[in-house]
mmCIF file of C-alpha atoms in Angstrom:
data_model
loop_
_atom_site.group_PDB
_atom_site.id
_atom_site.type_symbol
_atom_site.label_atom_id
_atom_site.label_comp_id
_atom_site.label_asym_id
_atom_site.label_seq_id
_atom_site.Cartn_x
_atom_site.Cartn_y
_atom_site.Cartn_z
ATOM 1 C CA MET A 1 -44.702 -5.268 -106.321
ATOM 2 C CA VAL A 2 -43.147 -5.627 -102.854
ATOM 3 C CA ALA A 3 -46.456 -6.933 -101.474
ATOM 4 C CA LEU A 4 -46.633 -9.497 -104.274
ATOM 5 C CA MET A 5 -43.069 -10.655 -103.552
ATOM 6 C CA LEU A 6 -43.826 -10.996 -99.833
ATOM 7 C CA HIS A 7 -46.953 -13.031 -100.616
ATOM 8 C CA SER A 8 -44.920 -15.286 -102.910
ATOM 9 C CA LEU A 9 -42.307 -15.821 -100.199
ATOM 10 C CA GLN A 10 -45.056 -16.740 -97.717
ATOM 11 C CA VAL A 11 -46.469 -19.331 -100.103
ATOM 12 C CA ILE A 12 -43.016 -20.770 -100.809
ATOM 13 C CA SER A 13 -42.140 -20.985 -97.095
ATOM 14 C CA ALA A 14 -45.438 -22.592 -96.051
ATOM 15 C CA GLU A 15 -44.990 -26.114 -94.687
ATOM 16 C CA THR A 16 -46.609 -29.041 -96.486
ATOM 17 C CA ILE A 17 -47.071 -32.086 -94.281
ATOM 18 C CA ARG A 18 -47.808 -35.466 -95.832
ATOM 19 C CA VAL A 19 -49.370 -38.130 -93.617
ATOM 20 C CA ASN A 20 -50.948 -41.567 -93.860
ATOM 21 C CA LYS A 21 -54.639 -41.805 -94.742
ATOM 22 C CA VAL A 22 -56.599 -40.940 -91.597
ATOM 23 C CA VAL A 23 -59.113 -43.683 -90.736
ATOM 24 C CA GLY A 24 -61.046 -43.955 -87.472
ATOM 25 C CA GLU A 25 -61.984 -41.713 -84.574
ATOM 26 C CA LYS A 26 -58.679 -41.943 -82.700
ATOM 27 C CA GLU A 27 -56.733 -41.183 -85.867
ATOM 28 C CA GLU A 28 -58.996 -38.203 -86.593
ATOM 29 C CA LEU A 29 -58.254 -36.854 -83.117
ATOM 30 C CA MET A 30 -54.498 -37.256 -83.609
ATOM 31 C CA PHE A 31 -54.732 -35.493 -86.969
ATOM 32 C CA SER A 32 -56.714 -32.652 -85.381
ATOM 33 C CA VAL A 33 -54.039 -32.270 -82.699
ATOM 34 C CA LEU A 34 -51.322 -32.132 -85.364
ATOM 35 C CA LYS A 35 -53.208 -29.449 -87.288
ATOM 36 C CA LEU A 36 -53.730 -27.445 -84.095
ATOM 37 C CA VAL A 37 -50.089 -27.485 -83.007
ATOM 38 C CA MET A 38 -48.853 -26.592 -86.487
ATOM 39 C CA SER A 39 -51.302 -23.682 -86.646
ATOM 40 C CA LYS A 40 -49.459 -22.161 -83.668
ATOM 41 C CA VAL A 41 -46.183 -21.906 -85.585
ATOM 42 C CA ASP A 42 -47.249 -21.738 -89.251
ATOM 43 C CA GLN A 43 -50.838 -20.886 -90.151
ATOM 44 C CA ASN A 44 -50.087 -21.552 -93.820
ATOM 45 C CA THR A 45 -49.328 -25.242 -93.265
ATOM 46 C CA THR A 46 -51.115 -27.542 -95.688
ATOM 47 C CA PHE A 47 -51.769 -31.237 -95.080
ATOM 48 C CA ILE A 48 -51.920 -34.041 -97.621
ATOM 49 C CA GLN A 49 -53.288 -37.474 -96.710
ATOM 50 C CA ASN A 50 -52.109 -40.555 -98.568
ATOM 51 C CA ASP A 51 -54.637 -42.074 -100.981
ATOM 52 C CA GLN A 52 -54.710 -45.354 -99.060
ATOM 53 C CA GLU A 53 -54.031 -46.389 -95.484
ATOM 54 C CA LEU A 54 -50.615 -48.014 -95.103
ATOM 55 C CA ASN A 55 -49.940 -50.535 -92.350
ATOM 56 C CA THR A 56 -47.493 -49.604 -89.601
ATOM 57 C CA ALA A 57 -44.382 -51.109 -91.195
ATOM 58 C CA ARG A 58 -45.027 -49.417 -94.541
ATOM 59 C CA ALA A 59 -45.886 -46.105 -92.871
ATOM 60 C CA ILE A 60 -42.573 -46.157 -90.977
ATOM 61 C CA GLY A 61 -40.827 -46.856 -94.278
ATOM 62 C CA ALA A 62 -42.642 -43.905 -95.852
ATOM 63 C CA VAL A 63 -41.340 -41.604 -93.101
ATOM 64 C CA GLU A 64 -37.809 -42.992 -93.438
ATOM 65 C CA SER A 65 -37.884 -42.427 -97.212
ATOM 66 C CA LYS A 66 -39.415 -38.945 -96.745
ATOM 67 C CA LYS A 67 -42.649 -39.795 -98.554
ATOM 68 C CA PHE A 68 -44.503 -39.007 -95.304
ATOM 69 C CA ASP A 69 -43.434 -36.092 -93.136
ATOM 70 C CA VAL A 70 -45.236 -37.151 -89.945
ATOM 71 C CA MET A 71 -46.780 -40.292 -88.533
ATOM 72 C CA TRP A 72 -48.038 -41.120 -85.055
ATOM 73 C CA GLY A 73 -47.949 -44.156 -82.850
ATOM 74 C CA GLY A 74 -47.060 -45.496 -79.436
ATOM 75 C CA SER A 75 -43.740 -45.085 -77.687
ATOM 76 C CA THR A 76 -41.894 -48.218 -78.768
ATOM 77 C CA SER A 77 -38.255 -49.008 -79.477
ATOM 78 C CA THR A 78 -39.220 -49.957 -83.048
ATOM 79 C CA TYR A 79 -40.573 -46.485 -83.744
ATOM 80 C CA GLU A 80 -37.942 -44.600 -81.779
ATOM 81 C CA ASP A 81 -34.998 -46.433 -83.365
ATOM 82 C CA LYS A 82 -36.227 -45.612 -86.854
ATOM 83 C CA MET A 83 -37.723 -42.114 -86.432
ATOM 84 C CA LEU A 84 -37.428 -38.965 -84.328
ATOM 85 C CA PRO A 85 -40.190 -38.662 -81.693
ATOM 86 C CA ILE A 86 -41.760 -35.437 -80.481
ATOM 87 C CA ARG A 87 -41.857 -36.327 -76.786
ATOM 88 C CA ILE A 88 -45.191 -34.850 -75.791
ATOM 89 C CA PRO A 89 -47.922 -37.494 -75.288
ATOM 90 C CA ALA A 90 -50.486 -36.392 -77.861
ATOM 91 C CA LEU A 91 -53.386 -38.153 -76.109
ATOM 92 C CA LYS A 92 -52.294 -37.362 -72.531
ATOM 93 C CA GLY A 93 -51.389 -41.008 -71.897
ATOM 94 C CA LEU A 94 -55.023 -42.034 -72.439
ATOM 95 C CA LEU A 95 -54.120 -45.342 -74.088
ATOM 96 C CA GLY A 96 -52.429 -46.519 -70.893
ATOM 97 C CA HIS A 97 -55.770 -46.362 -69.043
ATOM 98 C CA ARG A 98 -57.398 -49.780 -69.435
ATOM 99 C CA ILE A 99 -60.810 -51.119 -68.530
ATOM 100 C CA PHE A 100 -61.869 -54.695 -69.062
ATOM 101 C CA ILE A 101 -64.265 -56.631 -71.230
ATOM 102 C CA ILE A 102 -65.414 -59.658 -69.229
ATOM 103 C CA ARG A 103 -68.033 -62.394 -69.401
ATOM 104 C CA ALA A 104 -71.367 -60.861 -68.384
ATOM 105 C CA SER A 105 -71.756 -63.409 -65.585
ATOM 106 C CA ASP A 106 -68.374 -62.585 -63.985
ATOM 107 C CA GLN A 107 -68.869 -59.105 -62.511
ATOM 108 C CA GLU A 108 -69.147 -60.519 -58.984
ATOM 109 C CA LYS A 109 -65.731 -62.152 -59.379
ATOM 110 C CA PHE A 110 -64.196 -58.802 -60.355
ATOM 111 C CA ASP A 111 -65.882 -57.093 -57.406
ATOM 112 C CA GLN A 112 -63.435 -59.079 -55.259
ATOM 113 C CA ILE A 113 -60.373 -57.574 -56.985
ATOM 114 C CA HIS A 114 -58.782 -54.894 -54.776
ATOM 115 C CA SER A 115 -55.085 -55.000 -55.685
ATOM 116 C CA LEU A 116 -52.550 -55.982 -58.321
ATOM 117 C CA GLU A 117 -51.936 -59.239 -56.474
ATOM 118 C CA ASP A 118 -55.652 -60.033 -56.728
ATOM 119 C CA LEU A 119 -55.607 -59.255 -60.458
ATOM 120 C CA LYS A 120 -52.642 -61.575 -60.998
ATOM 121 C CA LYS A 121 -54.869 -64.503 -60.023
ATOM 122 C CA LEU A 122 -56.753 -64.011 -63.313
ATOM 123 C CA ASP A 123 -55.654 -64.333 -66.940
ATOM 124 C CA ALA A 124 -55.707 -61.434 -69.414
ATOM 125 C CA GLY A 125 -56.303 -61.970 -73.131
ATOM 126 C CA LEU A 126 -54.163 -59.984 -75.583
ATOM 127 C CA GLY A 127 -52.748 -59.929 -79.092
ATOM 128 C CA LYS A 128 -49.460 -61.806 -79.300
ATOM 129 C CA LEU A 129 -47.442 -58.934 -80.799
ATOM 130 C CA TRP A 130 -49.155 -55.973 -79.129
ATOM 131 C CA GLY A 131 -47.110 -53.439 -77.188
ATOM 132 C CA ASP A 132 -49.376 -53.694 -74.152
ATOM 133 C CA THR A 133 -48.829 -57.462 -74.055
ATOM 134 C CA LYS A 134 -45.154 -56.855 -73.317
ATOM 135 C CA VAL A 135 -46.090 -54.332 -70.601
ATOM 136 C CA MET A 136 -48.418 -56.846 -68.936
ATOM 137 C CA LYS A 137 -45.892 -59.683 -69.100
ATOM 138 C CA LEU A 138 -43.125 -57.521 -67.605
ATOM 139 C CA ALA A 139 -45.535 -56.741 -64.743
ATOM 140 C CA ASN A 140 -45.966 -60.525 -64.234
ATOM 141 C CA ILE A 141 -49.649 -60.446 -65.138
ATOM 142 C CA PRO A 142 -50.696 -63.834 -66.584
ATOM 143 C CA THR A 143 -51.595 -63.528 -70.265
ATOM 144 C CA VAL A 144 -53.138 -65.672 -72.975
ATOM 145 C CA THR A 145 -52.368 -64.494 -76.512
ATOM 146 C CA THR A 146 -53.444 -64.990 -80.101
ATOM 147 C CA MET A 147 -52.305 -63.537 -83.410
ATOM 148 C CA LYS A 148 -55.865 -62.665 -84.473
ATOM 149 C CA TYR A 149 -57.738 -59.823 -82.761
ATOM 150 C CA PRO A 150 -61.289 -61.150 -83.540
ATOM 151 C CA ASN A 151 -60.438 -64.438 -81.817
ATOM 152 C CA LEU A 152 -60.046 -62.691 -78.463
ATOM 153 C CA PHE A 153 -63.786 -62.110 -78.051
ATOM 154 C CA LEU A 154 -64.607 -65.752 -78.789
ATOM 155 C CA MET A 155 -61.807 -66.964 -76.525
ATOM 156 C CA LEU A 156 -63.057 -64.756 -73.688
ATOM 157 C CA GLU A 157 -66.621 -66.000 -73.975
ATOM 158 C CA GLY A 158 -65.320 -69.562 -74.192
ATOM 159 C CA GLY A 159 -63.411 -69.267 -70.909
ATOM 160 C CA ARG A 160 -59.859 -69.294 -72.284
ATOM 161 C CA PHE A 161 -59.035 -66.237 -70.164
ATOM 162 C CA ASP A 162 -60.844 -63.941 -67.722
ATOM 163 C CA TYR A 163 -60.651 -60.407 -69.100
ATOM 164 C CA PHE A 164 -59.673 -58.407 -72.169
ATOM 165 C CA PRO A 165 -58.041 -55.065 -71.187
ATOM 166 C CA ARG A 166 -58.979 -52.272 -73.596
ATOM 167 C CA ALA A 167 -58.133 -48.584 -73.971
ATOM 168 C CA LEU A 168 -60.885 -46.334 -72.609
ATOM 169 C CA HIS A 169 -62.402 -45.509 -75.995
ATOM 170 C CA GLU A 170 -62.600 -49.097 -77.268
ATOM 171 C CA PRO A 171 -64.835 -51.501 -75.283
ATOM 172 C CA TRP A 172 -68.323 -50.021 -75.752
ATOM 173 C CA VAL A 173 -68.248 -50.290 -79.524
ATOM 174 C CA GLU A 174 -66.625 -53.726 -79.353
ATOM 175 C CA VAL A 175 -69.224 -55.194 -76.984
ATOM 176 C CA LYS A 176 -72.163 -53.513 -78.720
ATOM 177 C CA SER A 177 -71.081 -54.856 -82.107
ATOM 178 C CA ARG A 178 -71.067 -58.450 -80.775
ATOM 179 C CA PRO A 179 -74.537 -58.896 -79.221
ATOM 180 C CA GLU A 180 -74.401 -62.634 -79.865
ATOM 181 C CA LEU A 181 -71.597 -62.998 -77.293
ATOM 182 C CA ASN A 182 -72.218 -63.006 -73.553
ATOM 183 C CA LEU A 183 -69.822 -60.115 -72.833
ATOM 184 C CA ALA A 184 -69.969 -56.986 -70.686
ATOM 185 C CA ILE A 185 -67.785 -54.089 -69.567
ATOM 186 C CA GLU A 186 -66.368 -54.490 -66.060
ATOM 187 C CA LYS A 187 -67.801 -51.764 -63.808
ATOM 188 C CA HIS A 188 -65.323 -50.975 -61.033
ATOM 189 C CA LEU A 189 -61.664 -51.406 -62.045
ATOM 190 C CA MET A 190 -59.136 -49.511 -64.142
ATOM 191 C CA LEU A 191 -55.583 -50.638 -64.886
ATOM 192 C CA ILE A 192 -53.177 -47.752 -65.532
ATOM 193 C CA TYR A 193 -49.627 -47.783 -66.857
ATOM 194 C CA PRO A 194 -47.557 -44.996 -68.445
ATOM 195 C CA PHE A 195 -48.012 -44.885 -72.200
ATOM 196 C CA ALA A 196 -47.339 -42.143 -74.735
ATOM 197 C CA GLN A 197 -48.728 -41.696 -78.230
ATOM 198 C CA TYR A 198 -46.185 -39.551 -80.077
ATOM 199 C CA PHE A 199 -45.812 -37.784 -83.383
ATOM 200 C CA TYR A 200 -42.744 -38.961 -85.318
ATOM 201 C CA VAL A 201 -40.701 -37.379 -88.111
ATOM 202 C CA GLU A 202 -37.766 -38.568 -90.205
ATOM 203 C CA LYS A 203 -34.571 -38.863 -88.133
ATOM 204 C CA SER A 204 -32.794 -35.858 -89.682
ATOM 205 C CA ASN A 205 -35.837 -33.551 -89.811
ATOM 206 C CA LYS A 206 -35.002 -31.589 -86.669
ATOM 207 C CA SER A 207 -36.632 -28.462 -88.104
ATOM 208 C CA LEU A 208 -40.099 -30.048 -88.307
ATOM 209 C CA HIS A 209 -39.561 -31.785 -84.966
ATOM 210 C CA ASP A 210 -38.865 -28.423 -83.322
ATOM 211 C CA LYS A 211 -41.878 -26.759 -84.967
ATOM 212 C CA ILE A 212 -44.258 -29.450 -83.737
ATOM 213 C CA TYR A 213 -42.743 -29.376 -80.246
ATOM 214 C CA LYS A 214 -42.943 -25.578 -80.029
ATOM 215 C CA GLY A 215 -46.517 -25.532 -81.361
ATOM 216 C CA PHE A 216 -47.529 -28.216 -78.865
ATOM 217 C CA GLU A 217 -46.049 -26.258 -75.956
ATOM 218 C CA MET A 218 -47.957 -23.168 -77.126
ATOM 219 C CA ALA A 219 -51.246 -25.077 -77.481
ATOM 220 C CA ILE A 220 -50.884 -26.507 -73.976
ATOM 221 C CA ALA A 221 -49.981 -23.122 -72.491
ATOM 222 C CA ASP A 222 -52.904 -21.232 -74.063
ATOM 223 C CA GLY A 223 -55.463 -23.960 -73.275
ATOM 224 C CA SER A 224 -56.369 -24.722 -76.890
ATOM 225 C CA PHE A 225 -55.056 -28.293 -76.693
ATOM 226 C CA ASP A 226 -57.222 -29.129 -73.666
ATOM 227 C CA LYS A 227 -60.191 -27.469 -75.361
ATOM 228 C CA LEU A 228 -59.741 -29.609 -78.476
ATOM 229 C CA PHE A 229 -59.018 -32.793 -76.525
ATOM 230 C CA PHE A 230 -61.848 -32.672 -74.002
ATOM 231 C CA ASN A 231 -64.439 -31.509 -76.552
ATOM 232 C CA HIS A 232 -63.682 -34.247 -79.065
ATOM 233 C CA PRO A 233 -66.678 -36.653 -79.344
ATOM 234 C CA MET A 234 -64.525 -39.713 -78.618
ATOM 235 C CA ILE A 235 -63.150 -38.212 -75.394
ATOM 236 C CA LYS A 236 -66.532 -36.854 -74.295
ATOM 237 C CA ASP A 237 -68.072 -40.299 -74.787
ATOM 238 C CA VAL A 238 -65.276 -41.934 -72.770
ATOM 239 C CA LEU A 239 -65.657 -39.531 -69.862
ATOM 240 C CA GLU A 240 -69.444 -39.955 -69.821
ATOM 241 C CA GLN A 241 -69.427 -43.752 -70.065
ATOM 242 C CA ALA A 242 -66.354 -44.878 -68.144
ATOM 243 C CA ASN A 243 -67.261 -43.562 -64.672
ATOM 244 C CA LEU A 244 -63.549 -43.017 -64.059
ATOM 245 C CA LYS A 245 -63.671 -41.394 -60.634
ATOM 246 C CA GLN A 246 -65.611 -44.318 -59.175
ATOM 247 C CA ARG A 247 -63.171 -46.972 -60.410
ATOM 248 C CA LYS A 248 -60.551 -48.705 -58.287
ATOM 249 C CA VAL A 249 -57.206 -47.868 -59.909
ATOM 250 C CA ILE A 250 -54.501 -50.525 -60.166
ATOM 251 C CA ARG A 251 -51.161 -49.190 -61.419
ATOM 252 C CA ILE A 252 -48.288 -51.064 -63.023
ATOM 253 C CA LYS A 253 -44.945 -49.878 -64.368
ATOM 254 C CA ASN A 254 -44.181 -49.742 -68.062
ATOM 255 C CA ALA A 255 -40.593 -50.934 -68.311
ATOM 256 C CA THR A 256 -40.619 -50.358 -72.084
ATOM 257 C CA MET A 257 -40.828 -46.547 -71.802
ATOM 258 C CA HIS A 258 -37.780 -44.558 -72.950
ATOM 259 C CA PRO A 259 -35.681 -42.857 -70.220
ATOM 260 C CA ASP A 260 -36.429 -39.480 -71.853
ATOM 261 C CA THR A 261 -40.203 -39.828 -71.351
ATOM 262 C CA PRO A 262 -41.341 -36.466 -69.869
ATOM 263 C CA PHE A 263 -42.881 -37.784 -66.657
ATOM 264 C CA ASP A 264 -41.863 -34.567 -64.886
ATOM 265 C CA ARG A 265 -44.211 -32.507 -67.075
ATOM 266 C CA LYS A 266 -47.493 -33.148 -65.255
ATOM 267 C CA GLU A 267 -49.416 -30.909 -67.666
ATOM 268 C CA PHE A 268 -48.695 -33.413 -70.459
ATOM 269 C CA TRP A 269 -50.639 -36.239 -68.797
ATOM 270 C CA LEU A 270 -54.262 -37.031 -67.995
ATOM 271 C CA ASP A 271 -55.089 -36.014 -64.413
ATOM 272 C CA LEU A 272 -57.979 -38.134 -63.126
ATOM 273 C CA ASP A 273 -58.408 -35.905 -60.075
ATOM 274 C CA ASN A 274 -59.198 -32.854 -62.190
ATOM 275 C CA LEU A 275 -61.594 -34.297 -64.760
#
């Protein structure tokens, strides 16, 4: 009888976490990280995905109205004003590491880029409302923008700008899927700025915030987070294809990052020297 009561209490106390529908390789990785960190603090946690994928604005609304328990996204004032962030970068700052899609005939021009001042002589192409567009503009990097993502590839080929900076996991699929365009991946440069992809919960849900934070700390300390991260197919592909150690790194500041960003916790961030 006592055993049955204890089992019932366990079931009742188990956390149920509702999230947006998970679509795409990066989202699958984020979901896997969430499941890992929750397993450290509550092995009975269950996860429920939404039936359909909501856009960002609707997903934020779902967290605010407590229809979703967790969502994830970049460190932006929009997210952080409306929700409570767990301030551990869930992808080690990976999305702030950018390599370029260029015209296939332009590699020689990029071979002459050795500094930020050199890069500022060229125009970057970006989405008008993207977070990284604001980062680039604040760093005084010339930008050409459009509202429509597909247009950027046509604009690049047509000479409207010189390069399209992409997160490390993005450019190979994008170039390969557009064989009709004369595009290539730049071979020698990498632009880096601080960027965090966080988990977010509803503003008053400090209990879940603390569970995720504690579980994340445990997963980092015992090595299981690194094991999951570096063995994920998307990350393995990036590290094999991107030739990171041979790239010239150009760094810029990200003036949009919150003052509480944990820059002092080196173990939270991707370390190029130890890959």
